[in-house]
Each structure stands twice: as C-alpha cells, then as structure tokens.
Tab-separated table of N, CA and C in Angstrom:
chain	number	residue	atom	x	y	z
T	1	MET	N	37.566	-19.731	28.673
T	1	MET	CA	37.542	-19.941	27.307
T	1	MET	C	36.153	-20.410	26.671
T	2	ARG	N	35.456	-21.194	27.430
T	2	ARG	CA	34.172	-21.799	26.954
T	2	ARG	C	33.220	-20.615	26.711
T	3	ASN	N	33.183	-19.637	27.606
T	3	ASN	CA	32.096	-18.607	27.467
T	3	ASN	C	32.370	-17.780	26.267
T	4	ARG	N	33.674	-17.599	25.813
T	4	ARG	CA	33.958	-16.815	24.586
T	4	ARG	C	33.427	-17.615	23.274
T	5	ASP	N	33.628	-18.895	23.220
T	5	ASP	CA	33.162	-19.692	22.050
T	5	ASP	C	31.571	-19.695	21.915
T	6	ALA	N	30.857	-19.833	23.083
T	6	ALA	CA	29.370	-19.979	23.248
T	6	ALA	C	28.798	-18.591	22.665
T	7	SER	N	29.498	-17.432	22.865
T	7	SER	CA	28.852	-16.145	22.624
T	7	SER	C	29.018	-15.835	21.013
T	8	ARG	N	29.710	-16.610	20.286
T	8	ARG	CA	30.036	-16.382	18.799
T	8	ARG	C	28.782	-16.758	17.957
T	9	GLY	N	27.959	-17.583	18.213
T	9	GLY	CA	26.841	-17.916	17.442
T	9	GLY	C	25.608	-17.212	17.688
T	10	PHE	N	24.534	-17.538	16.896
T	10	PHE	CA	23.241	-17.031	17.037
T	10	PHE	C	22.322	-17.840	17.852
T	11	THR	N	21.421	-17.200	18.648
T	11	THR	CA	20.541	-18.002	19.418
T	11	THR	C	19.272	-18.341	18.549
T	12	LEU	N	18.595	-19.298	18.948
T	12	LEU	CA	17.456	-19.800	18.169
T	12	LEU	C	16.384	-18.587	18.050
T	13	LEU	N	16.242	-17.768	19.167
T	13	LEU	CA	15.448	-16.702	19.283
T	13	LEU	C	15.736	-15.628	18.256
T	14	GLU	N	17.020	-15.315	18.130
T	14	GLU	CA	17.511	-14.298	17.131
T	14	GLU	C	17.224	-14.818	15.636
T	15	LEU	N	17.465	-16.130	15.375
T	15	LEU	CA	17.055	-16.661	14.092
T	15	LEU	C	15.657	-16.590	13.824
T	16	LEU	N	14.811	-16.752	14.728
T	16	LEU	CA	13.389	-16.805	14.545
T	16	LEU	C	12.846	-15.407	14.298
T	17	VAL	N	13.401	-14.428	14.935
T	17	VAL	CA	13.081	-12.959	14.742
T	17	VAL	C	13.506	-12.589	13.302
T	18	VAL	N	14.604	-12.914	12.789
T	18	VAL	CA	15.074	-12.681	11.432
T	18	VAL	C	14.206	-13.313	10.439
T	19	VAL	N	13.798	-14.559	10.667
T	19	VAL	CA	12.966	-15.342	9.661
T	19	VAL	C	11.594	-14.560	9.734
T	20	ALA	N	11.080	-14.107	10.841
T	20	ALA	CA	9.706	-13.425	11.032
T	20	ALA	C	9.794	-12.084	10.296
T	21	ILE	N	10.893	-11.357	10.333
T	21	ILE	CA	11.031	-10.099	9.607
T	21	ILE	C	11.095	-10.288	8.057
T	22	ILE	N	11.792	-11.355	7.543
T	22	ILE	CA	11.844	-11.685	6.191
T	22	ILE	C	10.371	-12.046	5.766
T	23	GLY	N	9.622	-12.844	6.590
T	23	GLY	CA	8.330	-13.272	6.083
T	23	GLY	C	7.342	-12.107	6.013
T	24	LEU	N	7.460	-11.102	6.891
T	24	LEU	CA	6.687	-9.827	6.804
T	24	LEU	C	7.001	-9.150	5.524
T	25	LEU	N	8.352	-9.014	5.199
T	25	LEU	CA	8.701	-8.282	4.013
T	25	LEU	C	8.069	-8.856	2.831
T	26	VAL	N	8.294	-10.154	2.768
T	26	VAL	CA	7.755	-10.860	1.605
T	26	VAL	C	6.120	-10.734	1.482
T	27	ALA	N	5.440	-10.786	2.544
T	27	ALA	CA	4.078	-10.754	2.630
T	27	ALA	C	3.608	-9.287	2.075
T	28	TYR	N	4.558	-8.324	2.484
T	28	TYR	CA	4.078	-6.930	2.014
T	28	TYR	C	4.548	-6.685	0.628
T	29	VAL	N	5.669	-7.129	0.203
T	29	VAL	CA	6.185	-6.728	-1.151
T	29	VAL	C	5.693	-7.645	-2.209
T	30	GLY	N	5.442	-8.873	-1.933
T	30	GLY	CA	5.026	-9.893	-2.936
T	30	GLY	C	3.806	-9.385	-3.816
T	31	PRO	N	2.612	-9.067	-3.042
T	31	PRO	CA	1.438	-8.816	-3.997
T	31	PRO	C	1.727	-7.553	-4.774
T	32	ARG	N	2.311	-6.652	-4.346
T	32	ARG	CA	2.771	-5.543	-5.198
T	32	ARG	C	3.632	-5.885	-6.358
T	33	TYR	N	4.638	-6.743	-6.140
T	33	TYR	CA	5.372	-7.264	-7.248
T	33	TYR	C	4.552	-8.070	-8.308
T	34	VAL	N	3.622	-8.868	-7.903
T	34	VAL	CA	2.870	-9.651	-8.798
T	34	VAL	C	1.859	-8.720	-9.617
T	35	SER	N	1.315	-7.615	-8.990
T	35	SER	CA	0.472	-6.782	-9.694
T	35	SER	C	1.191	-6.052	-10.819
T	36	GLN	N	2.404	-5.689	-10.617
T	36	GLN	CA	3.309	-5.118	-11.544
T	36	GLN	C	3.435	-6.014	-12.773
T	37	ILE	N	3.684	-7.356	-12.444
T	37	ILE	CA	3.968	-8.162	-13.539
T	37	ILE	C	2.731	-8.085	-14.529
T	38	GLY	N	1.482	-8.209	-13.988
T	38	GLY	CA	0.380	-8.150	-14.684
T	38	GLY	C	0.255	-6.849	-15.618
T	39	LYS	N	0.635	-5.837	-14.923
T	39	LYS	CA	0.623	-4.516	-15.664
T	39	LYS	C	1.601	-4.444	-16.939
T	40	SER	N	2.896	-5.172	-16.619
T	40	SER	CA	3.778	-5.252	-17.784
T	40	SER	C	3.441	-6.015	-18.797
T	41	GLU	N	2.636	-7.198	-18.602
T	41	GLU	CA	2.309	-8.103	-19.698
T	41	GLU	C	1.182	-7.386	-20.477
T	42	THR	N	0.371	-6.474	-19.943
T	42	THR	CA	-0.683	-5.793	-20.654
T	42	THR	C	0.203	-4.755	-21.460
T	43	ALA	N	1.094	-3.976	-20.977
T	43	ALA	CA	1.752	-2.985	-21.714
T	43	ALA	C	2.576	-3.691	-22.776
T	44	ALA	N	3.073	-4.827	-22.570
T	44	ALA	CA	3.866	-5.703	-23.622
T	44	ALA	C	2.938	-6.002	-24.847
T	45	ALA	N	1.669	-6.509	-24.450
T	45	ALA	CA	0.641	-6.846	-25.548
T	45	ALA	C	0.221	-5.610	-26.431
T	46	ARG	N	0.085	-4.484	-25.578
T	46	ARG	CA	-0.254	-3.304	-26.437
T	46	ARG	C	1.003	-2.808	-27.466
T	47	ALA	N	2.099	-2.917	-26.886
T	47	ALA	CA	3.146	-2.697	-27.820
T	47	ALA	C	3.301	-3.629	-28.989
T	48	GLN	N	3.203	-4.855	-28.715
T	48	GLN	CA	3.344	-5.872	-29.857
T	48	GLN	C	2.128	-5.618	-30.817
T	49	ILE	N	0.964	-5.232	-30.371
T	49	ILE	CA	-0.149	-4.969	-31.289
T	49	ILE	C	-0.012	-3.797	-32.096
T	50	GLU	N	0.555	-2.728	-31.473
T	50	GLU	CA	0.906	-1.519	-32.226
T	50	GLU	C	1.986	-1.869	-33.349
T	51	ALA	N	2.951	-2.694	-32.970
T	51	ALA	CA	3.967	-3.057	-33.963
T	51	ALA	C	3.375	-3.888	-35.161
T	52	LEU	N	2.537	-4.871	-34.677
T	52	LEU	CA	1.924	-5.568	-35.794
T	52	LEU	C	0.981	-4.831	-36.701
T	53	ALA	N	0.304	-3.852	-36.162
T	53	ALA	CA	-0.554	-2.852	-36.825
T	53	ALA	C	0.213	-2.073	-37.838
T	54	LYS	N	1.425	-1.595	-37.439
T	54	LYS	CA	2.333	-0.812	-38.381
T	54	LYS	C	2.659	-1.696	-39.490
T	55	ALA	N	3.090	-2.897	-39.183
T	55	ALA	CA	3.457	-3.897	-40.224
T	55	ALA	C	2.378	-4.274	-41.196
T	56	LEU	N	1.076	-4.346	-40.840
T	56	LEU	CA	-0.029	-4.463	-41.568
T	56	LEU	C	-0.193	-3.275	-42.465
T	57	ASP	N	-0.114	-2.157	-41.942
T	57	ASP	CA	-0.203	-0.865	-42.761
T	57	ASP	C	0.875	-0.867	-43.970
T	58	THR	N	2.092	-1.343	-43.594
T	58	THR	CA	3.099	-1.342	-44.681
T	58	THR	C	2.829	-2.270	-45.763
T	59	PHE	N	2.263	-3.440	-45.249
T	59	PHE	CA	1.698	-4.476	-46.267
T	59	PHE	C	0.700	-3.875	-47.207
T	60	ARG	N	-0.317	-3.109	-46.582
T	60	ARG	CA	-1.297	-2.454	-47.364
T	60	ARG	C	-0.696	-1.425	-48.321
T	61	LEU	N	0.242	-0.737	-47.954
T	61	LEU	CA	0.839	0.256	-48.827
T	61	LEU	C	1.517	-0.395	-49.919
T	62	ASP	N	2.020	-1.549	-49.834
T	62	ASP	CA	2.696	-2.275	-50.919
T	62	ASP	C	1.733	-2.954	-51.772
T	63	THR	N	0.758	-3.641	-51.214
T	63	THR	CA	-0.055	-4.537	-51.978
T	63	THR	C	-1.471	-3.879	-52.294
T	64	GLY	N	-1.788	-2.871	-51.666
T	64	GLY	CA	-3.110	-2.213	-52.000
T	64	GLY	C	-4.259	-2.696	-51.050
T	65	HIS	N	-3.945	-3.818	-50.196
T	65	HIS	CA	-4.956	-4.265	-49.355
T	65	HIS	C	-4.345	-4.978	-48.189
T	66	TYR	N	-5.056	-5.178	-47.127
T	66	TYR	CA	-4.698	-5.924	-46.080
T	66	TYR	C	-4.602	-7.386	-46.213
T	67	PRO	N	-3.935	-8.235	-45.541
T	67	PRO	CA	-4.047	-9.642	-45.804
T	67	PRO	C	-5.439	-10.160	-45.426
T	68	SER	N	-5.882	-11.162	-46.100
T	68	SER	CA	-7.187	-11.826	-45.813
T	68	SER	C	-7.118	-12.342	-44.422
T	69	SER	N	-8.317	-12.625	-43.840
T	69	SER	CA	-8.307	-13.414	-42.555
T	69	SER	C	-7.753	-14.787	-42.555
T	70	ALA	N	-7.872	-15.333	-43.868
T	70	ALA	CA	-7.347	-16.708	-44.055
T	70	ALA	C	-5.665	-16.606	-44.094
T	71	GLN	N	-5.196	-15.569	-44.772
T	71	GLN	CA	-3.830	-15.444	-44.857
T	71	GLN	C	-3.227	-15.192	-43.366
T	72	GLY	N	-4.022	-14.397	-42.720
T	72	GLY	CA	-3.645	-14.085	-41.332
T	72	GLY	C	-2.269	-13.279	-41.067
T	73	LEU	N	-1.705	-13.315	-39.998
T	73	LEU	CA	-0.530	-12.365	-39.851
T	73	LEU	C	0.738	-13.127	-40.318
T	74	ALA	N	0.628	-14.475	-40.808
T	74	ALA	CA	1.625	-15.040	-41.379
T	74	ALA	C	2.057	-14.394	-42.746
T	75	ALA	N	1.173	-13.680	-43.224
T	75	ALA	CA	1.441	-12.888	-44.547
T	75	ALA	C	2.475	-11.913	-44.429
T	76	LEU	N	2.704	-11.328	-43.190
T	76	LEU	CA	3.651	-10.378	-42.972
T	76	LEU	C	5.206	-11.005	-42.975
T	77	ARG	N	5.384	-12.296	-42.985
T	77	ARG	CA	6.615	-12.967	-43.020
T	77	ARG	C	6.784	-13.796	-44.167
T	78	VAL	N	5.820	-14.327	-44.838
T	78	VAL	CA	6.034	-15.147	-45.952
T	78	VAL	C	5.014	-14.727	-47.114
T	79	ARG	N	5.460	-14.569	-48.258
T	79	ARG	CA	4.737	-14.070	-49.447
T	79	ARG	C	3.508	-15.023	-49.628
T	80	PRO	N	2.317	-14.414	-49.639
T	80	PRO	CA	1.035	-15.277	-49.964
T	80	PRO	C	1.029	-15.751	-51.425
T	81	ALA	N	0.476	-16.685	-51.537
T	81	ALA	CA	0.357	-17.220	-53.137
T	81	ALA	C	-0.377	-16.176	-53.875
T	82	GLY	N	0.268	-15.918	-55.066
T	82	GLY	CA	-0.404	-14.841	-56.005
T	82	GLY	C	-0.251	-13.443	-55.636
T	83	GLU	N	0.577	-13.116	-54.579
T	83	GLU	CA	0.746	-11.808	-54.136
T	83	GLU	C	1.947	-11.147	-54.939
T	84	THR	N	1.747	-10.527	-56.037
T	84	THR	CA	2.886	-10.034	-56.857
T	84	THR	C	3.512	-8.633	-56.367
T	85	LYS	N	2.803	-7.926	-55.495
T	85	LYS	CA	3.356	-6.677	-55.052
T	85	LYS	C	3.953	-6.785	-53.680
T	86	TRP	N	3.936	-8.046	-53.168
T	86	TRP	CA	4.420	-8.143	-51.774
T	86	TRP	C	5.880	-7.838	-51.719
T	87	ASN	N	6.447	-7.029	-50.749
T	87	ASN	CA	7.700	-6.467	-50.803
T	87	ASN	C	8.314	-6.835	-49.320
T	88	GLY	N	7.871	-7.903	-48.759
T	88	GLY	CA	8.350	-8.190	-47.231
T	88	GLY	C	9.617	-8.910	-47.273
T	89	PRO	N	9.882	-9.507	-46.054
T	89	PRO	CA	9.024	-9.570	-45.037
T	89	PRO	C	8.874	-8.233	-44.224
T	90	TYR	N	7.784	-8.202	-43.648
T	90	TYR	CA	7.311	-6.867	-42.949
T	90	TYR	C	7.733	-6.975	-41.394
T	91	LEU	N	7.992	-8.168	-40.996
T	91	LEU	CA	8.532	-8.401	-39.603
T	91	LEU	C	9.871	-9.079	-39.592
T	92	GLN	N	10.779	-8.657	-38.785
T	92	GLN	CA	12.140	-9.283	-38.617
T	92	GLN	C	12.082	-10.761	-38.121
T	93	LYS	N	11.137	-11.050	-37.203
T	93	LYS	CA	10.968	-12.354	-36.681
T	93	LYS	C	9.554	-12.986	-36.809
T	94	ASP	N	9.269	-14.069	-36.538
T	94	ASP	CA	8.042	-14.570	-36.561
T	94	ASP	C	7.010	-13.877	-35.698
T	95	VAL	N	5.705	-13.921	-36.060
T	95	VAL	CA	4.726	-13.254	-35.254
T	95	VAL	C	4.685	-13.954	-33.895
T	96	PRO	N	4.873	-13.074	-32.855
T	96	PRO	CA	4.873	-13.718	-31.487
T	96	PRO	C	3.667	-13.906	-30.944
T	97	PRO	N	3.480	-14.889	-29.984
T	97	PRO	CA	2.290	-14.910	-29.307
T	97	PRO	C	2.103	-13.820	-28.321
T	98	ASP	N	0.827	-13.586	-27.845
T	98	ASP	CA	0.703	-12.555	-26.812
T	98	ASP	C	1.491	-12.977	-25.513
T	99	PRO	N	1.636	-12.113	-24.615
T	99	PRO	CA	2.391	-12.377	-23.401
T	99	PRO	C	1.839	-13.468	-22.600
T	100	TRP	N	0.656	-13.994	-22.789
T	100	TRP	CA	0.162	-14.991	-22.094
T	100	TRP	C	0.286	-16.377	-22.957
T	101	GLY	N	1.026	-16.317	-24.091
T	101	GLY	CA	1.270	-17.452	-24.844
T	101	GLY	C	0.155	-17.912	-25.922
T	102	LYS	N	-0.887	-16.959	-26.171
T	102	LYS	CA	-1.923	-17.277	-27.004
T	102	LYS	C	-1.679	-16.501	-28.358
T	103	PRO	N	-2.057	-16.998	-29.402
T	103	PRO	CA	-2.109	-16.140	-30.751
T	103	PRO	C	-2.859	-14.800	-30.732
T	104	TYR	N	-2.431	-13.838	-31.416
T	104	TYR	CA	-3.287	-12.647	-31.497
T	104	TYR	C	-4.442	-13.045	-32.516
T	105	ILE	N	-5.538	-12.354	-32.421
T	105	ILE	CA	-6.636	-12.619	-33.192
T	105	ILE	C	-6.653	-11.436	-34.327
T	106	TYR	N	-6.638	-12.014	-35.619
T	106	TYR	CA	-6.648	-10.939	-36.585
T	106	TYR	C	-7.884	-11.329	-37.610
T	107	ARG	N	-8.592	-10.202	-37.799
T	107	ARG	CA	-9.815	-10.323	-38.792
T	107	ARG	C	-9.843	-9.256	-39.658
T	108	THR	N	-10.165	-9.525	-40.961
T	108	THR	CA	-10.518	-8.363	-41.856
T	108	THR	C	-11.619	-8.881	-42.688
T	109	PRO	N	-12.545	-7.908	-43.033
T	109	PRO	CA	-12.692	-6.600	-42.530
T	109	PRO	C	-13.002	-6.577	-40.966
T	110	GLY	N	-12.576	-5.509	-40.325
T	110	GLY	CA	-12.853	-5.353	-38.889
T	110	GLY	C	-14.187	-4.858	-38.617
T	111	THR	N	-14.575	-4.884	-37.280
T	111	THR	CA	-15.936	-4.410	-36.824
T	111	THR	C	-15.875	-2.841	-36.801
T	112	LYS	N	-14.607	-2.238	-36.525
T	112	LYS	CA	-14.467	-0.777	-36.257
T	112	LYS	C	-13.577	-0.174	-37.345
T	113	GLY	N	-12.924	-0.925	-38.117
T	113	GLY	CA	-12.137	-0.425	-39.119
T	113	GLY	C	-11.683	-1.344	-40.265
T	114	ASP	N	-10.588	-1.193	-40.922
T	114	ASP	CA	-10.308	-2.087	-41.959
T	114	ASP	C	-9.850	-3.469	-41.338
T	115	PHE	N	-9.279	-3.598	-40.172
T	115	PHE	CA	-9.079	-4.822	-39.611
T	115	PHE	C	-9.191	-4.841	-38.071
T	116	ASP	N	-9.449	-6.002	-37.437
T	116	ASP	CA	-9.325	-6.131	-36.068
T	116	ASP	C	-8.200	-6.917	-35.641
T	117	LEU	N	-7.478	-6.448	-34.642
T	117	LEU	CA	-6.242	-7.110	-34.132
T	117	LEU	C	-6.332	-7.062	-32.644
T	118	ASN	N	-6.484	-8.181	-31.993
T	118	ASN	CA	-6.587	-8.171	-30.509
T	118	ASN	C	-6.052	-9.323	-29.778
T	119	SER	N	-5.963	-9.221	-28.373
T	119	SER	CA	-5.623	-10.384	-27.586
T	119	SER	C	-6.804	-10.376	-26.548
T	120	TYR	N	-7.053	-11.517	-26.096
T	120	TYR	CA	-8.195	-11.667	-25.164
T	120	TYR	C	-7.688	-11.636	-23.665
T	121	GLY	N	-6.450	-11.268	-23.509
T	121	GLY	CA	-5.891	-11.076	-22.163
T	121	GLY	C	-5.514	-12.452	-21.591
T	122	ARG	N	-5.335	-12.392	-20.244
T	122	ARG	CA	-4.823	-13.523	-19.533
T	122	ARG	C	-5.647	-14.704	-19.545
T	123	ASP	N	-7.032	-14.508	-19.589
T	123	ASP	CA	-7.902	-15.651	-19.493
T	123	ASP	C	-8.173	-16.319	-20.885
T	124	GLY	N	-7.880	-15.481	-21.976
T	124	GLY	CA	-8.034	-16.074	-23.276
T	124	GLY	C	-9.419	-16.107	-23.735
T	125	ALA	N	-10.290	-15.471	-23.048
T	125	ALA	CA	-11.769	-15.434	-23.335
T	125	ALA	C	-12.159	-13.994	-23.658
T	126	PRO	N	-13.103	-13.770	-24.547
T	126	PRO	CA	-13.664	-12.366	-24.822
T	126	PRO	C	-14.185	-11.647	-23.618
T	127	GLY	N	-14.089	-10.358	-23.500
T	127	GLY	CA	-14.471	-9.670	-22.396
T	127	GLY	C	-13.513	-9.860	-21.201
T	128	GLY	N	-14.133	-9.467	-20.089
T	128	GLY	CA	-13.222	-9.401	-18.904
T	128	GLY	C	-12.799	-7.995	-18.457
T	129	SER	N	-12.093	-8.076	-17.224
T	129	SER	CA	-11.614	-6.786	-16.682
T	129	SER	C	-10.207	-7.060	-16.048
T	130	GLY	N	-9.541	-6.029	-15.855
T	130	GLY	CA	-8.176	-6.127	-15.221
T	130	GLY	C	-7.317	-6.770	-16.181
T	131	GLU	N	-6.563	-7.831	-15.660
T	131	GLU	CA	-5.646	-8.581	-16.642
T	131	GLU	C	-6.322	-9.365	-17.534
T	132	ASN	N	-7.576	-9.696	-17.348
T	132	ASN	CA	-8.461	-10.543	-18.277
T	132	ASN	C	-9.011	-9.713	-19.371
T	133	ALA	N	-8.941	-8.399	-19.430
T	133	ALA	CA	-9.557	-7.492	-20.321
T	133	ALA	C	-8.893	-7.746	-21.683
T	134	ASP	N	-9.874	-7.516	-22.713
T	134	ASP	CA	-9.481	-7.734	-24.035
T	134	ASP	C	-8.423	-6.481	-24.343
T	135	ILE	N	-7.433	-6.617	-25.226
T	135	ILE	CA	-6.554	-5.546	-25.641
T	135	ILE	C	-6.689	-5.582	-27.184
T	136	ALA	N	-7.245	-4.433	-27.694
T	136	ALA	CA	-7.622	-4.299	-29.075
T	136	ALA	C	-7.020	-3.119	-29.746
T	137	TYR	N	-6.689	-3.253	-31.080
T	137	TYR	CA	-6.197	-2.178	-31.923
T	137	TYR	C	-7.353	-1.467	-32.503
C-alpha cells in the first residue's frame, strides 16, 4: 500500500523540467510580445492624430480658420472666447494624451501645412527612431 501512495506525486526532477520548459517559452515569447506592444502604441497614436486632424478640419469648416496655438486642441471641446461661428464640441470626449501619457503638440501655422499635430513618441523628445520616432500629421 505504501508504494501506491508514493507513486501518485511528482518528483522534484519532473517539477524542475516543467519549470525549465516554462522559462524557455517565456524567454522566447516575451520579447516578441513586448515589441508588439510598441507597434500597437504607435498605431494608436497615428489613429488618434488622424481623428484630431478631422476634428480640426471640421472646426475650420465652421469658423473659417483653425484654432490658434494659444487656444490649442481644447478649442475642439470648449467654445473659445469670441468665437461666434463655433458649432462644437467637435470631440465626444476630452483630448486624450498620446499612448505614452504626454500631450499632443499642436501648432498653427504649421511648418508643412495649415497646422502641425504630432507626438514625440515614447521618449517625449524630438527626433528618434523606432518607438521613439516622432509621429506627425
């Protein structure tokens, strides 16, 4: 009867083998998973910038001009002082921060068009590459 009870559990060697296999899987899958998170944050920033640009275009259609740099993106949610043709709000929710928790940078007039709208990426500094690259409209 003793032999039957002893054979029901796992040996230390079997447990170590299972832990080693799990460790190898985590070491293989972990870096791939983390790189996908960075790509999804960049894609989310691009999508948010596109949505904000469309809201800015709608603001311009109603008022005849883009919000000033001083008014910023807040003008998409709250009527700026003295703006009689404002027909907003142009966003359903407040302007979100970029996926890294920093505010989007809005300037008008822009360097390449009527306005500049961008995020400086993960590092929050101009320039960079990969996840630290600037994302601009």
